[in-house]
Coordinates of N, CA, C and O in Angstrom, one line a residue:
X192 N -2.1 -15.3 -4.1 CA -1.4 -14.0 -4.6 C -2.4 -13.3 -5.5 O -2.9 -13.8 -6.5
X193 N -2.6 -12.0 -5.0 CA -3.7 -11.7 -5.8 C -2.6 -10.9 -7.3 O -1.4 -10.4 -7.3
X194 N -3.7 -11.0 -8.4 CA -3.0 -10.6 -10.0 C -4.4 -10.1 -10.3 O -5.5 -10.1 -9.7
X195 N -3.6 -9.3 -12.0 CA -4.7 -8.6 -12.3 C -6.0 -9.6 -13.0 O -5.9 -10.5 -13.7
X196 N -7.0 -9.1 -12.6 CA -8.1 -9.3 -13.3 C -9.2 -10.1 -11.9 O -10.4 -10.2 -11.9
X197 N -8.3 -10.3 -11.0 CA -8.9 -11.1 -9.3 C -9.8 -10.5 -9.0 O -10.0 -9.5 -9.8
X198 N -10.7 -10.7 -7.8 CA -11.4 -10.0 -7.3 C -10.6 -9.4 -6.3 O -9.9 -10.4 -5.9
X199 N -10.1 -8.1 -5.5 CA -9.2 -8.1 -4.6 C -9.7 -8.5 -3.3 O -10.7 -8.2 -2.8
X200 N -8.6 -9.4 -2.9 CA -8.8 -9.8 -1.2 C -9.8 -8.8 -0.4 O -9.3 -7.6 -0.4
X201 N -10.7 -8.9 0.2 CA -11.4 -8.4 1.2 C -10.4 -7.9 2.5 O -9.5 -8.7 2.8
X202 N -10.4 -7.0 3.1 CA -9.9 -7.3 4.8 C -10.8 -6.0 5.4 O -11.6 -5.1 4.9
X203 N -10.5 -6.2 6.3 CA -11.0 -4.9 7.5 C -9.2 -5.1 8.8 O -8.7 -6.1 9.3
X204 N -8.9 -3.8 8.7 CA -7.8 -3.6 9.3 C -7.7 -2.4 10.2 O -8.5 -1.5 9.9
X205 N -7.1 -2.1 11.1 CA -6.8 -1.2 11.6 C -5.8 0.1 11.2 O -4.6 -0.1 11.0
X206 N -6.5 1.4 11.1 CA -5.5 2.3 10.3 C -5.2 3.3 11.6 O -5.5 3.0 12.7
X207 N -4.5 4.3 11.2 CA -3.7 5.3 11.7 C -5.2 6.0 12.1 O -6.2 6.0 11.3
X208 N -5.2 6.6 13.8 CA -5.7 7.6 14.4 C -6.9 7.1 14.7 O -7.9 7.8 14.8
X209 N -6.9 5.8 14.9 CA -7.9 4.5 15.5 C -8.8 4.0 14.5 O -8.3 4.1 13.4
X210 N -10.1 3.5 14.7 CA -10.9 2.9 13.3 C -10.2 2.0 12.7 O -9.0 1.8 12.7
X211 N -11.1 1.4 12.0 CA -10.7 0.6 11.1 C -10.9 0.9 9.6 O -11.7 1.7 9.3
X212 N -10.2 0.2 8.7 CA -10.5 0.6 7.2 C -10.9 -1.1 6.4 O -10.3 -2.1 6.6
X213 N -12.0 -0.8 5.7 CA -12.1 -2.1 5.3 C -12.6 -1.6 3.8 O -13.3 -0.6 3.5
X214 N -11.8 -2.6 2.9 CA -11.7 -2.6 1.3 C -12.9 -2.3 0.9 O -13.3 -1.1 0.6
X215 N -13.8 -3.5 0.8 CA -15.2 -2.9 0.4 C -16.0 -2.6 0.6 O -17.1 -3.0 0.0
X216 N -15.8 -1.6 1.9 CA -16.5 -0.2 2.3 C -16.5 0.9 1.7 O -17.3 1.8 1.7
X217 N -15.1 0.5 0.6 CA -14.8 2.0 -0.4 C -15.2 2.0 -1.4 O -15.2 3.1 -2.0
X218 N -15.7 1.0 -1.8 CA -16.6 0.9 -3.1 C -17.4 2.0 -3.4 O -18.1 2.0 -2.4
X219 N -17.9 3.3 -4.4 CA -17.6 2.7 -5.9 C -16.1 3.3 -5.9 O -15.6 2.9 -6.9
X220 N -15.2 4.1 -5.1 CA -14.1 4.3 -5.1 C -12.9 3.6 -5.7 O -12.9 2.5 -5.2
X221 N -12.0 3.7 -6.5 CA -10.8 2.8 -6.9 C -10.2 3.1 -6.0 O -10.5 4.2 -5.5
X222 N -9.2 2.5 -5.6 CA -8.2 1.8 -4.3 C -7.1 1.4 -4.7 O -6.9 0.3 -5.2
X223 N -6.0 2.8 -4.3 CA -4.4 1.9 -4.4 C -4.1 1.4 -2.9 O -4.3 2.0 -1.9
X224 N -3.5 0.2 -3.0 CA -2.9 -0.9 -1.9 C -1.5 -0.5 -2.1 O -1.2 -0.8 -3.3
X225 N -0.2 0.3 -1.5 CA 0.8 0.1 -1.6 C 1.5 -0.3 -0.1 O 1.7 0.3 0.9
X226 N 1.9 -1.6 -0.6 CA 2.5 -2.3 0.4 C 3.7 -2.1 0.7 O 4.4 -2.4 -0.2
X227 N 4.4 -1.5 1.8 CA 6.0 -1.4 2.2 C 6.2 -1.9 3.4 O 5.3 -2.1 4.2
X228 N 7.8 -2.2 3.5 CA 8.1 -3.2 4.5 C 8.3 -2.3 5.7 O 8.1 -2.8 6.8
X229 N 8.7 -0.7 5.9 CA 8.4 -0.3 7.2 C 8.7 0.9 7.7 O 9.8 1.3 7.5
X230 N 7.8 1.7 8.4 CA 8.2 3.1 8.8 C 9.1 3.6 8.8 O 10.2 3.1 9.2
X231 N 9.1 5.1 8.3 CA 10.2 5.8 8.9 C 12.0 4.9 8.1 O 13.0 4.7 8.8
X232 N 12.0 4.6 6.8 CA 13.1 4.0 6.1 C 13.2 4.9 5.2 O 12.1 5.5 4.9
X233 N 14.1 5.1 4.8 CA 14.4 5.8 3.7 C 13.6 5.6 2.8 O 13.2 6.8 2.5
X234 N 13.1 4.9 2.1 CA 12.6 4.3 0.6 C 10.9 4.6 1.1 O 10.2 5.5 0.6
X235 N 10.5 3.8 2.1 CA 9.1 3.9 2.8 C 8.4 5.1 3.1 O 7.2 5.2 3.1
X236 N 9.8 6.3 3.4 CA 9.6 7.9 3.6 C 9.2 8.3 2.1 O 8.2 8.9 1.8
X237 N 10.3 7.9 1.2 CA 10.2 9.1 0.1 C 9.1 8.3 -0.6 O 8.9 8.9 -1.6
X238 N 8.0 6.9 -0.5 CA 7.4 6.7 -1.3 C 5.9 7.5 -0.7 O 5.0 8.0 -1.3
X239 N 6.2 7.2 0.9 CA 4.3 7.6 1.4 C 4.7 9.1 1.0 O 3.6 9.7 0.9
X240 N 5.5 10.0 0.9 CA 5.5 11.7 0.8 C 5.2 11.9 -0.5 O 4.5 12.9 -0.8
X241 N 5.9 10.8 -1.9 CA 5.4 11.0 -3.1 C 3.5 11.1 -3.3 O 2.8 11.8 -4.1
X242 N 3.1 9.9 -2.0 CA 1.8 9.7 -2.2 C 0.8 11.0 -2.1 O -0.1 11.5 -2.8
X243 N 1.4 11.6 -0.6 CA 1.2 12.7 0.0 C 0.9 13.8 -0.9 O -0.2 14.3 -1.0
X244 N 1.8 13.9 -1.4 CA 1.6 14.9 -2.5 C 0.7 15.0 -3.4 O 0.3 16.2 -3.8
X245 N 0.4 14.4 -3.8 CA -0.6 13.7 -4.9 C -1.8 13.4 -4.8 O -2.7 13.2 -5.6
X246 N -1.8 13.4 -3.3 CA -3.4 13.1 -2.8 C -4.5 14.1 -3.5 O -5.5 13.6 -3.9
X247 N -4.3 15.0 -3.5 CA -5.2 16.0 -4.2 C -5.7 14.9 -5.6 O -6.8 14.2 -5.5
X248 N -5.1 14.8 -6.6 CA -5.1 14.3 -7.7 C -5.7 12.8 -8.0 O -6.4 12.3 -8.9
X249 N -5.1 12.2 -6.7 CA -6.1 11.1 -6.4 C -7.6 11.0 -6.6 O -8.4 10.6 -7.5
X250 N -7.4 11.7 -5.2 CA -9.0 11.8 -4.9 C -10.1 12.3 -6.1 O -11.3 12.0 -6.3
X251 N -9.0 13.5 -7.0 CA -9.9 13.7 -8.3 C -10.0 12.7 -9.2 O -10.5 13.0 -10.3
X252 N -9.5 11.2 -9.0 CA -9.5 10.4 -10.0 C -10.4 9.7 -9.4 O -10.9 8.8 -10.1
X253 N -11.0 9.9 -8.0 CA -11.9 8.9 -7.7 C -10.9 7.8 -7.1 O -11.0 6.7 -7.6
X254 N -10.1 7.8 -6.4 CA -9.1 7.0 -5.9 C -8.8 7.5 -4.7 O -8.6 8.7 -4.5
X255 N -8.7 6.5 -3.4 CA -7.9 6.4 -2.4 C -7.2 5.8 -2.3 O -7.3 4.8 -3.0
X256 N -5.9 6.0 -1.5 CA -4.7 5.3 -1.2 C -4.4 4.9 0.1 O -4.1 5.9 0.8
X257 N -4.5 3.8 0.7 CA -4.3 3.1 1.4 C -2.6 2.5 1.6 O -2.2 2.0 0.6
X258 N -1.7 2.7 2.7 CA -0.2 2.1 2.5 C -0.4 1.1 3.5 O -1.0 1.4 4.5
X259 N -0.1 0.1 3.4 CA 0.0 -1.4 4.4 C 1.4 -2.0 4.7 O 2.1 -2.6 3.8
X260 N 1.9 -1.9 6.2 CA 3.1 -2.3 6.5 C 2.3 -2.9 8.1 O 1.1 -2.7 8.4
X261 N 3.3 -4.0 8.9 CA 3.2 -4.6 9.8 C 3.2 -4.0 10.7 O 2.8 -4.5 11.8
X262 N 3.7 -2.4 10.6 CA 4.1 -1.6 11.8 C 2.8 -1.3 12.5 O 1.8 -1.0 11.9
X263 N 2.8 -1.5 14.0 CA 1.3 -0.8 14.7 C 1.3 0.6 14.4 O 2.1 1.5 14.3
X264 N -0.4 0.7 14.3 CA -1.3 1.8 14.3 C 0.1 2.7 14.9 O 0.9 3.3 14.2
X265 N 0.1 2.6 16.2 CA 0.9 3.8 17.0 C 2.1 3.9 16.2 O 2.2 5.1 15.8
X266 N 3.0 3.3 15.8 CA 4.3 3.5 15.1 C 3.6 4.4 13.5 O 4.3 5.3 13.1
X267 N 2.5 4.0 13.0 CA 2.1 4.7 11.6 C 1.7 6.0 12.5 O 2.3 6.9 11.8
X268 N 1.2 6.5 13.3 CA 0.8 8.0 14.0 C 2.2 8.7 14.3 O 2.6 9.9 14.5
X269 N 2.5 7.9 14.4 CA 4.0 8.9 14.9 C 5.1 8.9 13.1 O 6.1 9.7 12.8
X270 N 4.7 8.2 12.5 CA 5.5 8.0 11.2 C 4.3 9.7 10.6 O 4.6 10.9 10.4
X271 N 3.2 9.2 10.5 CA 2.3 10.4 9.9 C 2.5 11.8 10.3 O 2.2 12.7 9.5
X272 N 2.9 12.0 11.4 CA 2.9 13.2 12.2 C 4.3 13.8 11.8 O 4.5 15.0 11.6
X273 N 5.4 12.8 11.7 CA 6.8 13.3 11.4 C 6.8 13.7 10.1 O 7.2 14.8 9.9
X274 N 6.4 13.2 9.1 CA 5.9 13.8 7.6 C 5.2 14.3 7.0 O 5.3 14.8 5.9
X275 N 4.0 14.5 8.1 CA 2.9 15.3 7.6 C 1.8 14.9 6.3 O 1.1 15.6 5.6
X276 N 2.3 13.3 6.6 CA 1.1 12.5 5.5 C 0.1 12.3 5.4 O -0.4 11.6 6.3
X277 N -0.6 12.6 4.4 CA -2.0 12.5 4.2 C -2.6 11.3 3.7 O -3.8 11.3 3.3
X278 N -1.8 10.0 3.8 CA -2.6 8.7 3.2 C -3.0 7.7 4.6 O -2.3 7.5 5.6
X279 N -4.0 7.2 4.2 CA -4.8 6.5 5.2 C -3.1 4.9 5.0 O -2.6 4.4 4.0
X280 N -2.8 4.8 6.6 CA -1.5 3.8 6.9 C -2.5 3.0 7.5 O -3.5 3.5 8.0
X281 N -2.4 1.3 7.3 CA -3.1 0.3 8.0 C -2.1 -0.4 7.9 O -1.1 -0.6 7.2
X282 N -3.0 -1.1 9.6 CA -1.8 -2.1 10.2 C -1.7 -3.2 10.1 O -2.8 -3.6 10.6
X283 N -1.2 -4.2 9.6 CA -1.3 -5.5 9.2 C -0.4 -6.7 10.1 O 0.2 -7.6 9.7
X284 N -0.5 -6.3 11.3 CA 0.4 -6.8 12.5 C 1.1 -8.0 12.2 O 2.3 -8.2 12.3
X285 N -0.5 -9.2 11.7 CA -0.6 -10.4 11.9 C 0.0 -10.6 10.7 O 0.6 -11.7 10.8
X286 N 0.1 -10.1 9.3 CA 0.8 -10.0 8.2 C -0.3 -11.1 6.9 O 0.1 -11.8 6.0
X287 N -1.6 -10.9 7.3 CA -2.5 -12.3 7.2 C -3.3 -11.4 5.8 O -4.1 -12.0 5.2
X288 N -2.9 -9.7 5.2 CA -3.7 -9.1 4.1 C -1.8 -9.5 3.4 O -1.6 -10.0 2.3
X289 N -0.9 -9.2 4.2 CA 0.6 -9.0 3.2 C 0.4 -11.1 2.5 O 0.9 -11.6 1.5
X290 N -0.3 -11.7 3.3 CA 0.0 -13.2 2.5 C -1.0 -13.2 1.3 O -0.6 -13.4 0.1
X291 N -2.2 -13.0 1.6 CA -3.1 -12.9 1.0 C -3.3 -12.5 -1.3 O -3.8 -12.8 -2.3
X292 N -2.1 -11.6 -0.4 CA -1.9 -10.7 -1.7 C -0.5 -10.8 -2.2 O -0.2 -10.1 -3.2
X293 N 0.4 -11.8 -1.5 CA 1.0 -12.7 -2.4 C 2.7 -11.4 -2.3 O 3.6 -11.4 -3.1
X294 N 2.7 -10.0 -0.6 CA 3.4 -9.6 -0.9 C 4.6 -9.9 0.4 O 5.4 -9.0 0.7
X295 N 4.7 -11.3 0.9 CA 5.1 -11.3 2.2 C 6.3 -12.8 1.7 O 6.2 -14.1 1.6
X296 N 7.3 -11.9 1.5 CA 8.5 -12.8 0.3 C 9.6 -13.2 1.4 O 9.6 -12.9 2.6
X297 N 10.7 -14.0 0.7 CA 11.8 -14.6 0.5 C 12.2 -13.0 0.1 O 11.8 -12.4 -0.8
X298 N 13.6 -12.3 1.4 CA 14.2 -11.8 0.4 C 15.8 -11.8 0.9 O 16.3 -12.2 2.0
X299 N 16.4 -11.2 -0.2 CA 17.7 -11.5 0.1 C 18.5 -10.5 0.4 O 18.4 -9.8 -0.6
X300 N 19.2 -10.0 1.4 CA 19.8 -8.9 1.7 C 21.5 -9.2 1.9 O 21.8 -10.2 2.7
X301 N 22.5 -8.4 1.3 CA 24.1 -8.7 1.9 C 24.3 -10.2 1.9 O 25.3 -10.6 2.4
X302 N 23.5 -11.2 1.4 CA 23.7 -12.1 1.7 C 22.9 -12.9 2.2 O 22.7 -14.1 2.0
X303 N 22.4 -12.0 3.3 CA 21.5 -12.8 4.7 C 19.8 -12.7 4.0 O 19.2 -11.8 3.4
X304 N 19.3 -13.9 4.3 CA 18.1 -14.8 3.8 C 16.8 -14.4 5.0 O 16.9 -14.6 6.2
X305 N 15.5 -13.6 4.3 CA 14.7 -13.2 5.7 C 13.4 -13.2 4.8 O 13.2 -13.3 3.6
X306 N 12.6 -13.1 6.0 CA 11.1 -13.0 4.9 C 10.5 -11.6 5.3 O 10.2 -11.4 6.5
X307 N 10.3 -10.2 4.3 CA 9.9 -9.5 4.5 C 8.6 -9.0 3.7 O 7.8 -9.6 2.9
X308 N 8.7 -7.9 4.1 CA 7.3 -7.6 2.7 C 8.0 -6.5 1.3 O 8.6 -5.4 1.2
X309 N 7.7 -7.6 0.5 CA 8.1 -6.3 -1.0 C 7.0 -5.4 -0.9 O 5.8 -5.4 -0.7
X310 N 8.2 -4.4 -1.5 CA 7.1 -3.4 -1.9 C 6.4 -3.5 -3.6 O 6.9 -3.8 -4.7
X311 N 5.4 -3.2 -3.1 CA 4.3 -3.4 -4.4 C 3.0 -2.7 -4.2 O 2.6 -2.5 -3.1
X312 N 2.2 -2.3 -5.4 CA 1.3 -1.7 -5.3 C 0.1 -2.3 -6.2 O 0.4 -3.1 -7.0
X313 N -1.3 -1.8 -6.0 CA -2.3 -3.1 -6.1 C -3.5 -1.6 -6.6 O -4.0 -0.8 -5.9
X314 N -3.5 -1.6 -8.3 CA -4.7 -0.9 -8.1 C -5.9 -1.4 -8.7 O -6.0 -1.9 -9.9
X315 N -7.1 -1.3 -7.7 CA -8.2 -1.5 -7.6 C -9.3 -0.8 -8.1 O -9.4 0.3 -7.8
X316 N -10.3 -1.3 -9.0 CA -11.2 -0.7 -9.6 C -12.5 -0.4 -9.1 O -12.7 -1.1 -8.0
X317 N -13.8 0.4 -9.4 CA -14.8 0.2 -8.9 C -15.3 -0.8 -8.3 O -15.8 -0.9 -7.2
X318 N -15.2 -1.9 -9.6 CA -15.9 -3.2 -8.8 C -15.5 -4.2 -7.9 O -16.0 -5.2 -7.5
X319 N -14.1 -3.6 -7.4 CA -13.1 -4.0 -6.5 C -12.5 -5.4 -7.5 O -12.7 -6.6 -7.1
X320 N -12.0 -5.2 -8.4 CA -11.2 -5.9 -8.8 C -9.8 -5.1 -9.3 O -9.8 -3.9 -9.6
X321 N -8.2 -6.3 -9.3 CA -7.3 -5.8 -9.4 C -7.3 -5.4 -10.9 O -7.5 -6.0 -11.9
X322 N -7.0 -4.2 -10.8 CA -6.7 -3.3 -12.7 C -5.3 -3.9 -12.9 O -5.1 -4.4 -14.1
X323 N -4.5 -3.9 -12.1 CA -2.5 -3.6 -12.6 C -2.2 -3.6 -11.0 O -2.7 -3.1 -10.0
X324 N -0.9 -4.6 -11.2 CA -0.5 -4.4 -10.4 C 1.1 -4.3 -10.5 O 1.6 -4.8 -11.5
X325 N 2.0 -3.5 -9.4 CA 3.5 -3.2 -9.8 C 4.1 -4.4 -8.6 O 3.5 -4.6 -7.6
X326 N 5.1 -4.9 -8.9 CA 5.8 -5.8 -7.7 C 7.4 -4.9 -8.2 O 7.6 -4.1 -9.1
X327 N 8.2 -5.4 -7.1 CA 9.5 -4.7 -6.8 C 9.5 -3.3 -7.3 O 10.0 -2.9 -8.4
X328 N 9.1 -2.6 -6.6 CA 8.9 -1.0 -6.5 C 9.6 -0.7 -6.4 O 10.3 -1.1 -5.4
X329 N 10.2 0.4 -7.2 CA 11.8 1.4 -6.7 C 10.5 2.5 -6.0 O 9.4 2.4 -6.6
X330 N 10.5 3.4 -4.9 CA 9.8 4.4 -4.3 C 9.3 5.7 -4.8 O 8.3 6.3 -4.9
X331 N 11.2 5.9 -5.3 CA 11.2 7.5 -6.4 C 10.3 7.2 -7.9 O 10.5 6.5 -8.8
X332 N 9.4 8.2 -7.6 CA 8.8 8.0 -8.9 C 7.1 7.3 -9.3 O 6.3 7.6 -10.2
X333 N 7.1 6.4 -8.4 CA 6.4 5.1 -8.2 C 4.6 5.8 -8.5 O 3.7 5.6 -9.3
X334 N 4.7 6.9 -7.1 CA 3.3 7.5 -6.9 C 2.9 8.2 -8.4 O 1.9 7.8 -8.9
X335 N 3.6 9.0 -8.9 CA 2.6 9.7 -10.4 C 2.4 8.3 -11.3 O 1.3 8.1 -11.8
X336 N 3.7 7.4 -11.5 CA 3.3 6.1 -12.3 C 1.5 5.5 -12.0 O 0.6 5.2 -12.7
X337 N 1.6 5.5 -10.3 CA 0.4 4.7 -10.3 C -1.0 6.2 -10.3 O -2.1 6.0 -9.8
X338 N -0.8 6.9 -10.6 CA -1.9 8.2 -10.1 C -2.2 8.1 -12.0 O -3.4 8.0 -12.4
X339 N -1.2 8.2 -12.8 CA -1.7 7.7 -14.5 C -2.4 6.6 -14.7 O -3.4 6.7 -15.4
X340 N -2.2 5.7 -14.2 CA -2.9 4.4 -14.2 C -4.0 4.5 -13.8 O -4.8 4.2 -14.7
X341 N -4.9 4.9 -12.5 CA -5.7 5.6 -11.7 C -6.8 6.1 -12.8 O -7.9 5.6 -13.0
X342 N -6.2 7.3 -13.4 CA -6.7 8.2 -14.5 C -7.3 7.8 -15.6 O -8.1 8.3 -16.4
X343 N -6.7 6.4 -15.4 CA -7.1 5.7 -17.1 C -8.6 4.8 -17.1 O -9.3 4.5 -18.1
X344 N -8.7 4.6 -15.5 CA -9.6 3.2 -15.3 C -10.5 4.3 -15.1 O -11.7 4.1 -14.9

């Protein structure tokens, strides 16, 4: 489980609109990781559109945003195109970056017991280590929280 002060897990993954994206390729760049459990959801919509938005402001922080769900490439191209989102989506099929980083849980729903991915977000510094990281993410809101933090490092 990656926490703050780690070096962040390495991967090379497959993103939205073919290619792959790999972590520390982005270096000296800071890197948010926001992990959600899956396309096209209520919560998953309004968090990648908060991201969307923001991207401008990002990028003036010296920050990319990366979102990681299990959904294939093709399910994130058709999620991107319906919203008109601007953040690089990687696919995590095999779910082997969601273990890695400590975001592929026990969770409990109505009752019923499953393993999915919390959402959480992971930000990354120049030297590719973790700055802060958020676990149980409410959506609303979430992106300017982490775009301050961003600002700071």
């Amino acid at each position: 489980m990656a926490q703050t002060g780690d070096m962040a897990p390495d991967f090379t993954l497959p993103r939205d609109g073919g290619g792959e994206v790999t972590l520390s390729a982005l270096k000296p760049s800071k890197v948010v990781l926001y992990f959600y459990p899956r396309d096209d959801t209520p919560g998953c919509t309004t968090e990648a559109i908060e991201f969307t938005a923001l991207i401008a402001e990002f990028e003036a922080a010296g920050t990319k945003v990366i979102g990681i769900s299990k959904d294939t490439v093709a399910k994130h191209d058709k999620f991107i195109a319906k919203h008109d989102l601007g953040v690089i989506l990687a696919s995590d099929a095999e779910g082997n970056v969601c273990e890695r980083y400590g975001v592929w849980v026990e969770k409990n729903m109505y009752g019923k017991v499953s393993m999915g991915i919390e959402r959480a977000s992971f930000l990354i510094d120049s030297e590719g280590r973790v700055a802060q990281v958020w676990r149980k993410v409410k959506a609303a809101g979430h992106a300017a929280e982490v775009l301050e933090a961003a600002r700071t490092l």
